Short mmCIF file of N, CA and C in Angstrom, two decimals:
data_model
loop_
_atom_site.label_atom_id
_atom_site.label_comp_id
_atom_site.label_asym_id
_atom_site.label_seq_id
_atom_site.Cartn_x
_atom_site.Cartn_y
_atom_site.Cartn_z
N UNK A 1 -15.92 -15.09 -9.49
CA UNK A 1 -17.25 -15.57 -9.83
C UNK A 1 -17.80 -16.36 -8.65
N UNK A 2 -19.05 -16.15 -8.39
CA UNK A 2 -19.70 -16.90 -7.33
C UNK A 2 -20.49 -18.04 -7.97
N UNK A 3 -19.94 -19.23 -7.84
CA UNK A 3 -20.59 -20.39 -8.44
C UNK A 3 -21.93 -20.69 -7.78
N UNK A 4 -22.02 -20.47 -6.49
CA UNK A 4 -23.30 -20.72 -5.80
C UNK A 4 -24.38 -19.84 -6.40
N UNK A 5 -24.06 -18.57 -6.63
CA UNK A 5 -25.03 -17.65 -7.23
C UNK A 5 -25.42 -18.13 -8.62
N UNK A 6 -24.45 -18.56 -9.40
CA UNK A 6 -24.74 -19.06 -10.75
C UNK A 6 -25.64 -20.30 -10.67
N UNK A 7 -25.41 -21.15 -9.69
CA UNK A 7 -26.26 -22.34 -9.52
C UNK A 7 -27.68 -21.94 -9.12
N UNK A 8 -27.80 -20.94 -8.27
CA UNK A 8 -29.13 -20.45 -7.89
C UNK A 8 -29.86 -19.92 -9.12
N UNK A 9 -29.15 -19.19 -9.94
CA UNK A 9 -29.75 -18.66 -11.17
C UNK A 9 -30.11 -19.81 -12.10
N UNK A 10 -29.25 -20.81 -12.19
CA UNK A 10 -29.53 -21.96 -13.06
C UNK A 10 -30.78 -22.70 -12.60
N UNK A 11 -30.88 -23.00 -11.31
CA UNK A 11 -32.06 -23.71 -10.79
C UNK A 11 -33.31 -22.86 -11.02
N UNK A 12 -33.22 -21.58 -10.73
CA UNK A 12 -34.36 -20.69 -10.94
C UNK A 12 -34.75 -20.62 -12.41
N UNK A 13 -33.77 -20.61 -13.29
CA UNK A 13 -34.04 -20.56 -14.73
C UNK A 13 -34.72 -21.84 -15.20
N UNK A 14 -34.21 -22.98 -14.76
CA UNK A 14 -34.81 -24.26 -15.13
C UNK A 14 -36.25 -24.33 -14.63
N UNK A 15 -36.47 -23.83 -13.44
CA UNK A 15 -37.82 -23.80 -12.86
C UNK A 15 -38.73 -22.89 -13.68
N UNK A 16 -38.23 -21.70 -14.00
CA UNK A 16 -39.00 -20.74 -14.80
C UNK A 16 -39.39 -21.34 -16.15
N UNK A 17 -38.44 -22.04 -16.76
CA UNK A 17 -38.69 -22.63 -18.07
C UNK A 17 -39.82 -23.66 -17.99
N UNK A 18 -39.84 -24.42 -16.93
CA UNK A 18 -40.87 -25.44 -16.77
C UNK A 18 -42.23 -24.82 -16.42
N UNK A 19 -42.22 -23.81 -15.60
CA UNK A 19 -43.47 -23.20 -15.15
C UNK A 19 -44.09 -22.28 -16.19
N UNK A 20 -43.26 -21.50 -16.86
CA UNK A 20 -43.77 -20.44 -17.71
C UNK A 20 -43.53 -20.66 -19.19
N UNK A 21 -42.95 -21.79 -19.53
CA UNK A 21 -42.67 -22.12 -20.93
C UNK A 21 -41.91 -21.00 -21.64
N UNK A 22 -40.85 -20.54 -21.00
CA UNK A 22 -39.96 -19.56 -21.63
C UNK A 22 -38.70 -20.29 -22.08
N UNK A 23 -37.95 -19.66 -22.96
CA UNK A 23 -36.72 -20.28 -23.43
C UNK A 23 -35.64 -20.14 -22.36
N UNK A 24 -34.57 -20.89 -22.54
CA UNK A 24 -33.44 -20.80 -21.61
C UNK A 24 -32.88 -19.38 -21.59
N UNK A 25 -32.70 -18.81 -22.75
CA UNK A 25 -32.14 -17.46 -22.83
C UNK A 25 -33.05 -16.46 -22.12
N UNK A 26 -34.35 -16.56 -22.33
CA UNK A 26 -35.29 -15.63 -21.68
C UNK A 26 -35.23 -15.77 -20.16
N UNK A 27 -35.19 -17.01 -19.69
CA UNK A 27 -35.18 -17.24 -18.24
C UNK A 27 -33.91 -16.68 -17.61
N UNK A 28 -32.75 -16.99 -18.19
CA UNK A 28 -31.49 -16.50 -17.63
C UNK A 28 -31.42 -14.98 -17.76
N UNK A 29 -31.82 -14.45 -18.91
CA UNK A 29 -31.80 -12.99 -19.10
C UNK A 29 -32.62 -12.28 -18.03
N UNK A 30 -33.81 -12.80 -17.76
CA UNK A 30 -34.69 -12.17 -16.78
C UNK A 30 -34.05 -12.18 -15.39
N UNK A 31 -33.48 -13.32 -15.00
CA UNK A 31 -32.87 -13.41 -13.68
C UNK A 31 -31.60 -12.58 -13.57
N UNK A 32 -30.83 -12.53 -14.63
CA UNK A 32 -29.62 -11.70 -14.60
C UNK A 32 -29.98 -10.22 -14.55
N UNK A 33 -31.05 -9.83 -15.23
CA UNK A 33 -31.49 -8.44 -15.17
C UNK A 33 -31.94 -8.09 -13.76
N UNK A 34 -32.66 -9.01 -13.12
CA UNK A 34 -33.05 -8.79 -11.72
C UNK A 34 -31.83 -8.64 -10.84
N UNK A 35 -30.83 -9.47 -11.09
CA UNK A 35 -29.60 -9.41 -10.31
C UNK A 35 -28.92 -8.04 -10.48
N UNK A 36 -28.87 -7.58 -11.72
CA UNK A 36 -28.21 -6.29 -11.98
C UNK A 36 -29.00 -5.12 -11.44
N UNK A 37 -30.34 -5.20 -11.50
CA UNK A 37 -31.19 -4.08 -11.07
C UNK A 37 -31.45 -4.08 -9.57
N UNK A 38 -32.02 -5.18 -9.09
CA UNK A 38 -32.45 -5.23 -7.69
C UNK A 38 -31.31 -5.62 -6.76
N UNK A 39 -30.51 -6.55 -7.21
CA UNK A 39 -29.37 -7.06 -6.46
C UNK A 39 -29.74 -7.43 -5.02
N UNK A 40 -30.88 -8.09 -4.88
CA UNK A 40 -31.32 -8.52 -3.56
C UNK A 40 -30.43 -9.63 -2.99
N UNK A 41 -29.65 -10.27 -3.86
CA UNK A 41 -28.77 -11.34 -3.40
C UNK A 41 -27.46 -10.82 -2.83
N UNK A 42 -27.24 -9.51 -2.94
CA UNK A 42 -26.02 -8.94 -2.41
C UNK A 42 -24.79 -9.26 -3.25
N UNK A 43 -24.99 -9.52 -4.53
CA UNK A 43 -23.89 -9.89 -5.41
C UNK A 43 -23.09 -8.67 -5.85
N UNK A 44 -21.85 -8.89 -6.11
CA UNK A 44 -20.98 -7.84 -6.64
C UNK A 44 -21.29 -7.66 -8.12
N UNK A 45 -21.76 -6.49 -8.55
CA UNK A 45 -22.10 -6.28 -9.96
C UNK A 45 -20.93 -6.59 -10.91
N UNK A 46 -19.70 -6.48 -10.44
CA UNK A 46 -18.54 -6.78 -11.28
C UNK A 46 -18.48 -8.26 -11.64
N UNK A 47 -19.10 -9.09 -10.81
CA UNK A 47 -19.08 -10.54 -11.04
C UNK A 47 -20.25 -11.01 -11.90
N UNK A 48 -21.11 -10.09 -12.30
CA UNK A 48 -22.31 -10.48 -13.04
C UNK A 48 -21.96 -11.19 -14.35
N UNK A 49 -20.93 -10.72 -15.04
CA UNK A 49 -20.57 -11.33 -16.32
C UNK A 49 -20.16 -12.78 -16.20
N UNK A 50 -19.28 -13.09 -15.27
CA UNK A 50 -18.83 -14.47 -15.11
C UNK A 50 -19.94 -15.34 -14.52
N UNK A 51 -20.76 -14.76 -13.66
CA UNK A 51 -21.89 -15.50 -13.11
C UNK A 51 -22.87 -15.84 -14.22
N UNK A 52 -23.14 -14.87 -15.09
CA UNK A 52 -24.03 -15.07 -16.23
C UNK A 52 -23.51 -16.20 -17.11
N UNK A 53 -22.23 -16.16 -17.44
CA UNK A 53 -21.64 -17.18 -18.32
C UNK A 53 -21.77 -18.58 -17.72
N UNK A 54 -21.43 -18.72 -16.44
CA UNK A 54 -21.48 -20.03 -15.80
C UNK A 54 -22.92 -20.51 -15.67
N UNK A 55 -23.85 -19.61 -15.31
CA UNK A 55 -25.26 -19.98 -15.20
C UNK A 55 -25.77 -20.50 -16.54
N UNK A 56 -25.41 -19.83 -17.62
CA UNK A 56 -25.85 -20.27 -18.95
C UNK A 56 -25.24 -21.63 -19.32
N UNK A 57 -23.96 -21.83 -18.99
CA UNK A 57 -23.34 -23.14 -19.23
C UNK A 57 -24.12 -24.24 -18.54
N UNK A 58 -24.51 -23.98 -17.30
CA UNK A 58 -25.24 -24.98 -16.53
C UNK A 58 -26.63 -25.24 -17.12
N UNK A 59 -27.35 -24.17 -17.41
CA UNK A 59 -28.71 -24.33 -17.94
C UNK A 59 -28.69 -25.06 -19.27
N UNK A 60 -27.84 -24.61 -20.18
CA UNK A 60 -27.79 -25.25 -21.51
C UNK A 60 -27.27 -26.68 -21.41
N UNK A 61 -26.34 -26.92 -20.50
CA UNK A 61 -25.83 -28.27 -20.31
C UNK A 61 -26.90 -29.22 -19.82
N UNK A 62 -27.71 -28.77 -18.86
CA UNK A 62 -28.81 -29.60 -18.37
C UNK A 62 -29.82 -29.85 -19.48
N UNK A 63 -30.15 -28.81 -20.23
CA UNK A 63 -31.14 -28.97 -21.30
C UNK A 63 -30.67 -29.94 -22.38
N UNK A 64 -29.41 -29.82 -22.77
CA UNK A 64 -28.87 -30.69 -23.81
C UNK A 64 -28.87 -32.16 -23.40
N UNK A 65 -28.77 -32.41 -22.11
CA UNK A 65 -28.65 -33.79 -21.62
C UNK A 65 -29.83 -34.20 -20.73
N UNK A 66 -30.91 -33.46 -20.82
CA UNK A 66 -32.05 -33.68 -19.92
C UNK A 66 -32.57 -35.12 -19.96
N UNK A 67 -32.70 -35.68 -21.13
CA UNK A 67 -33.22 -37.05 -21.23
C UNK A 67 -32.28 -38.04 -20.56
N UNK A 68 -30.98 -37.90 -20.82
CA UNK A 68 -30.00 -38.80 -20.20
C UNK A 68 -29.97 -38.60 -18.69
N UNK A 69 -30.03 -37.35 -18.25
CA UNK A 69 -30.01 -37.05 -16.82
C UNK A 69 -31.23 -37.66 -16.13
N UNK A 70 -32.41 -37.47 -16.72
CA UNK A 70 -33.62 -38.02 -16.12
C UNK A 70 -33.55 -39.55 -16.06
N UNK A 71 -32.98 -40.16 -17.08
CA UNK A 71 -32.81 -41.61 -17.06
C UNK A 71 -31.89 -42.07 -15.95
N UNK A 72 -30.82 -41.33 -15.74
CA UNK A 72 -29.89 -41.66 -14.64
C UNK A 72 -30.57 -41.48 -13.29
N UNK A 73 -31.25 -40.36 -13.13
CA UNK A 73 -31.90 -40.09 -11.85
C UNK A 73 -32.95 -41.15 -11.54
N UNK A 74 -33.68 -41.59 -12.57
CA UNK A 74 -34.75 -42.56 -12.37
C UNK A 74 -34.22 -43.84 -11.71
N UNK A 75 -32.98 -44.20 -12.01
CA UNK A 75 -32.38 -45.40 -11.42
C UNK A 75 -32.28 -45.30 -9.90
N UNK A 76 -32.20 -44.09 -9.38
CA UNK A 76 -31.94 -43.89 -7.95
C UNK A 76 -33.14 -43.32 -7.19
N UNK A 77 -34.27 -43.21 -7.86
CA UNK A 77 -35.49 -42.69 -7.23
C UNK A 77 -36.37 -43.87 -6.83
N UNK A 78 -36.12 -44.42 -5.70
CA UNK A 78 -36.87 -45.56 -5.22
C UNK A 78 -38.31 -45.14 -4.93
N UNK A 79 -39.24 -45.71 -5.68
CA UNK A 79 -40.65 -45.41 -5.46
C UNK A 79 -41.12 -44.08 -6.02
N UNK A 80 -40.30 -43.41 -6.79
CA UNK A 80 -40.66 -42.11 -7.37
C UNK A 80 -40.43 -42.14 -8.87
N UNK A 81 -41.08 -41.25 -9.57
CA UNK A 81 -40.83 -40.99 -10.98
C UNK A 81 -40.31 -39.56 -11.08
N UNK A 82 -39.40 -39.32 -12.00
CA UNK A 82 -38.81 -37.98 -12.14
C UNK A 82 -39.91 -36.93 -12.34
N UNK A 83 -40.89 -37.24 -13.17
CA UNK A 83 -41.93 -36.25 -13.46
C UNK A 83 -42.92 -36.05 -12.31
N UNK A 84 -42.82 -36.85 -11.27
CA UNK A 84 -43.69 -36.70 -10.10
C UNK A 84 -43.01 -35.98 -8.94
N UNK A 85 -41.74 -35.67 -9.08
CA UNK A 85 -41.01 -34.93 -8.04
C UNK A 85 -41.51 -33.50 -8.00
N UNK A 86 -41.25 -32.82 -6.89
CA UNK A 86 -41.54 -31.39 -6.87
C UNK A 86 -40.66 -30.73 -7.92
N UNK A 87 -41.15 -29.65 -8.48
CA UNK A 87 -40.40 -28.99 -9.55
C UNK A 87 -39.03 -28.51 -9.07
N UNK A 88 -38.99 -28.03 -7.84
CA UNK A 88 -37.72 -27.55 -7.29
C UNK A 88 -36.73 -28.71 -7.13
N UNK A 89 -37.17 -29.79 -6.49
CA UNK A 89 -36.28 -30.93 -6.28
C UNK A 89 -35.80 -31.49 -7.62
N UNK A 90 -36.69 -31.54 -8.58
CA UNK A 90 -36.32 -32.06 -9.91
C UNK A 90 -35.21 -31.21 -10.55
N UNK A 91 -35.34 -29.90 -10.47
CA UNK A 91 -34.33 -29.03 -11.10
C UNK A 91 -32.99 -29.11 -10.36
N UNK A 92 -33.05 -29.18 -9.04
CA UNK A 92 -31.82 -29.29 -8.24
C UNK A 92 -31.12 -30.61 -8.57
N UNK A 93 -31.87 -31.70 -8.63
CA UNK A 93 -31.28 -33.00 -8.96
C UNK A 93 -30.71 -33.03 -10.37
N UNK A 94 -31.42 -32.43 -11.31
CA UNK A 94 -30.91 -32.39 -12.69
C UNK A 94 -29.58 -31.63 -12.75
N UNK A 95 -29.54 -30.49 -12.10
CA UNK A 95 -28.32 -29.69 -12.12
C UNK A 95 -27.16 -30.45 -11.48
N UNK A 96 -27.40 -31.05 -10.33
CA UNK A 96 -26.34 -31.78 -9.64
C UNK A 96 -25.87 -32.98 -10.46
N UNK A 97 -26.81 -33.71 -11.04
CA UNK A 97 -26.44 -34.86 -11.88
C UNK A 97 -25.59 -34.39 -13.06
N UNK A 98 -25.99 -33.30 -13.70
CA UNK A 98 -25.21 -32.75 -14.81
C UNK A 98 -23.79 -32.43 -14.36
N UNK A 99 -23.66 -31.75 -13.24
CA UNK A 99 -22.32 -31.38 -12.77
C UNK A 99 -21.50 -32.61 -12.40
N UNK A 100 -22.13 -33.59 -11.78
CA UNK A 100 -21.41 -34.77 -11.32
C UNK A 100 -20.95 -35.66 -12.48
N UNK A 101 -21.79 -35.82 -13.48
CA UNK A 101 -21.53 -36.78 -14.54
C UNK A 101 -20.88 -36.14 -15.77
N UNK A 102 -21.29 -34.95 -16.14
CA UNK A 102 -20.87 -34.37 -17.41
C UNK A 102 -19.84 -33.26 -17.31
N UNK A 103 -19.48 -32.85 -16.11
CA UNK A 103 -18.46 -31.80 -15.96
C UNK A 103 -17.30 -32.35 -15.14
N UNK A 104 -16.12 -31.91 -15.49
CA UNK A 104 -14.93 -32.35 -14.77
C UNK A 104 -14.37 -31.29 -13.84
N UNK A 105 -14.98 -30.11 -13.83
CA UNK A 105 -14.44 -29.01 -13.02
C UNK A 105 -15.07 -28.91 -11.63
N UNK A 106 -15.94 -29.87 -11.29
CA UNK A 106 -16.59 -29.87 -9.97
C UNK A 106 -16.46 -31.27 -9.37
N UNK A 107 -15.81 -31.38 -8.22
CA UNK A 107 -15.78 -32.70 -7.57
C UNK A 107 -17.20 -33.14 -7.23
N UNK A 108 -17.53 -34.40 -7.45
CA UNK A 108 -18.91 -34.87 -7.20
C UNK A 108 -19.42 -34.56 -5.80
N UNK A 109 -18.58 -34.69 -4.79
CA UNK A 109 -19.04 -34.40 -3.43
C UNK A 109 -19.37 -32.92 -3.25
N UNK A 110 -18.63 -32.05 -3.95
CA UNK A 110 -18.93 -30.62 -3.89
C UNK A 110 -20.27 -30.34 -4.58
N UNK A 111 -20.53 -31.03 -5.69
CA UNK A 111 -21.81 -30.86 -6.38
C UNK A 111 -22.96 -31.31 -5.48
N UNK A 112 -22.76 -32.38 -4.73
CA UNK A 112 -23.79 -32.86 -3.80
C UNK A 112 -24.03 -31.83 -2.70
N UNK A 113 -22.97 -31.32 -2.12
CA UNK A 113 -23.11 -30.31 -1.05
C UNK A 113 -23.85 -29.07 -1.56
N UNK A 114 -23.49 -28.62 -2.76
CA UNK A 114 -24.16 -27.47 -3.35
C UNK A 114 -25.64 -27.77 -3.58
N UNK A 115 -25.93 -28.97 -4.07
CA UNK A 115 -27.32 -29.35 -4.33
C UNK A 115 -28.14 -29.38 -3.04
N UNK A 116 -27.55 -29.89 -1.99
CA UNK A 116 -28.26 -29.94 -0.71
C UNK A 116 -28.59 -28.52 -0.24
N UNK A 117 -27.63 -27.63 -0.35
CA UNK A 117 -27.87 -26.24 0.05
C UNK A 117 -28.94 -25.58 -0.82
N UNK A 118 -28.91 -25.84 -2.13
CA UNK A 118 -29.94 -25.29 -3.02
C UNK A 118 -31.31 -25.86 -2.67
N UNK A 119 -31.36 -27.15 -2.39
CA UNK A 119 -32.64 -27.78 -2.03
C UNK A 119 -33.19 -27.19 -0.74
N UNK A 120 -32.33 -26.96 0.23
CA UNK A 120 -32.77 -26.35 1.49
C UNK A 120 -33.27 -24.92 1.25
N UNK A 121 -32.56 -24.21 0.38
CA UNK A 121 -32.89 -22.81 0.10
C UNK A 121 -34.22 -22.68 -0.65
N UNK A 122 -34.39 -23.48 -1.70
CA UNK A 122 -35.56 -23.34 -2.57
C UNK A 122 -36.70 -24.30 -2.24
N UNK A 123 -36.39 -25.42 -1.59
CA UNK A 123 -37.39 -26.47 -1.41
C UNK A 123 -38.03 -26.47 -0.04
N UNK A 124 -38.51 -27.65 0.34
CA UNK A 124 -39.18 -27.83 1.63
C UNK A 124 -38.15 -28.25 2.68
N UNK A 125 -38.64 -28.47 3.88
CA UNK A 125 -37.77 -28.90 4.97
C UNK A 125 -37.12 -30.25 4.66
N UNK A 126 -37.81 -31.10 3.92
CA UNK A 126 -37.30 -32.44 3.61
C UNK A 126 -36.46 -32.49 2.34
N UNK A 127 -36.45 -31.43 1.56
CA UNK A 127 -35.77 -31.46 0.26
C UNK A 127 -34.28 -31.76 0.36
N UNK A 128 -33.62 -31.18 1.33
CA UNK A 128 -32.18 -31.40 1.48
C UNK A 128 -31.85 -32.87 1.73
N UNK A 129 -32.62 -33.50 2.61
CA UNK A 129 -32.40 -34.92 2.91
C UNK A 129 -32.70 -35.78 1.68
N UNK A 130 -33.78 -35.47 0.99
CA UNK A 130 -34.17 -36.23 -0.18
C UNK A 130 -33.09 -36.15 -1.26
N UNK A 131 -32.65 -34.94 -1.57
CA UNK A 131 -31.61 -34.72 -2.58
C UNK A 131 -30.32 -35.43 -2.18
N UNK A 132 -29.96 -35.34 -0.92
CA UNK A 132 -28.76 -36.02 -0.43
C UNK A 132 -28.86 -37.53 -0.64
N UNK A 133 -30.00 -38.11 -0.34
CA UNK A 133 -30.17 -39.54 -0.50
C UNK A 133 -30.06 -39.99 -1.95
N UNK A 134 -30.71 -39.28 -2.84
CA UNK A 134 -30.67 -39.64 -4.27
C UNK A 134 -29.26 -39.48 -4.82
N UNK A 135 -28.63 -38.35 -4.52
CA UNK A 135 -27.29 -38.10 -5.06
C UNK A 135 -26.24 -38.99 -4.42
N UNK A 136 -26.46 -39.39 -3.17
CA UNK A 136 -25.54 -40.33 -2.53
C UNK A 136 -25.54 -41.66 -3.26
N UNK A 137 -26.72 -42.13 -3.67
CA UNK A 137 -26.81 -43.36 -4.45
C UNK A 137 -26.15 -43.20 -5.81
N UNK A 138 -26.37 -42.04 -6.43
CA UNK A 138 -25.76 -41.76 -7.73
C UNK A 138 -24.24 -41.76 -7.62
N UNK A 139 -23.72 -41.19 -6.54
CA UNK A 139 -22.27 -41.12 -6.34
C UNK A 139 -21.64 -42.50 -6.31
N UNK A 140 -22.35 -43.46 -5.74
CA UNK A 140 -21.83 -44.84 -5.67
C UNK A 140 -21.64 -45.45 -7.05
N UNK A 141 -22.38 -44.96 -8.03
CA UNK A 141 -22.32 -45.50 -9.40
C UNK A 141 -21.69 -44.52 -10.39
N UNK A 142 -21.04 -43.47 -9.87
CA UNK A 142 -20.57 -42.39 -10.72
C UNK A 142 -19.62 -42.84 -11.83
N UNK A 143 -18.73 -43.75 -11.55
CA UNK A 143 -17.78 -44.20 -12.57
C UNK A 143 -18.50 -44.88 -13.73
N UNK A 144 -19.49 -45.69 -13.42
CA UNK A 144 -20.26 -46.37 -14.47
C UNK A 144 -21.08 -45.37 -15.28
N UNK A 145 -21.65 -44.36 -14.60
CA UNK A 145 -22.45 -43.37 -15.29
C UNK A 145 -21.61 -42.51 -16.23
N UNK A 146 -20.39 -42.22 -15.84
CA UNK A 146 -19.51 -41.41 -16.68
C UNK A 146 -19.01 -42.15 -17.91
N UNK A 147 -19.00 -43.48 -17.81
CA UNK A 147 -18.45 -44.29 -18.92
C UNK A 147 -19.33 -44.32 -20.14
#
């Protein structure tokens, strides 16, 4: 399974849900269908099943804890409000916060590195630095946030 691909699908799904008011299932289904049909990402079709499962875990996990995640992120957004962030940066930060705080299968530093790469891929030139700064502050308080 390619976790990076699943994270890309998760961020894209979260973005789609916010932009187009579609359900989580509809967003992931649409992106997985594109993956299976167009396969512009160069993914191995044999990995589609495990990628689909992990992407859905991430999307549903973020949705179930969105309020808590946004509250945590707000603590580390100096001079910003979560709802005023770019949609891409917001989804990347939500996903990374979910993985760092609510999952035990991803080391927090790995989640930060993945988030930076996603921000660079989907966001602006400054997105990677911004995401790194916010998540770096979150990492310093990770034990308290998990408690």
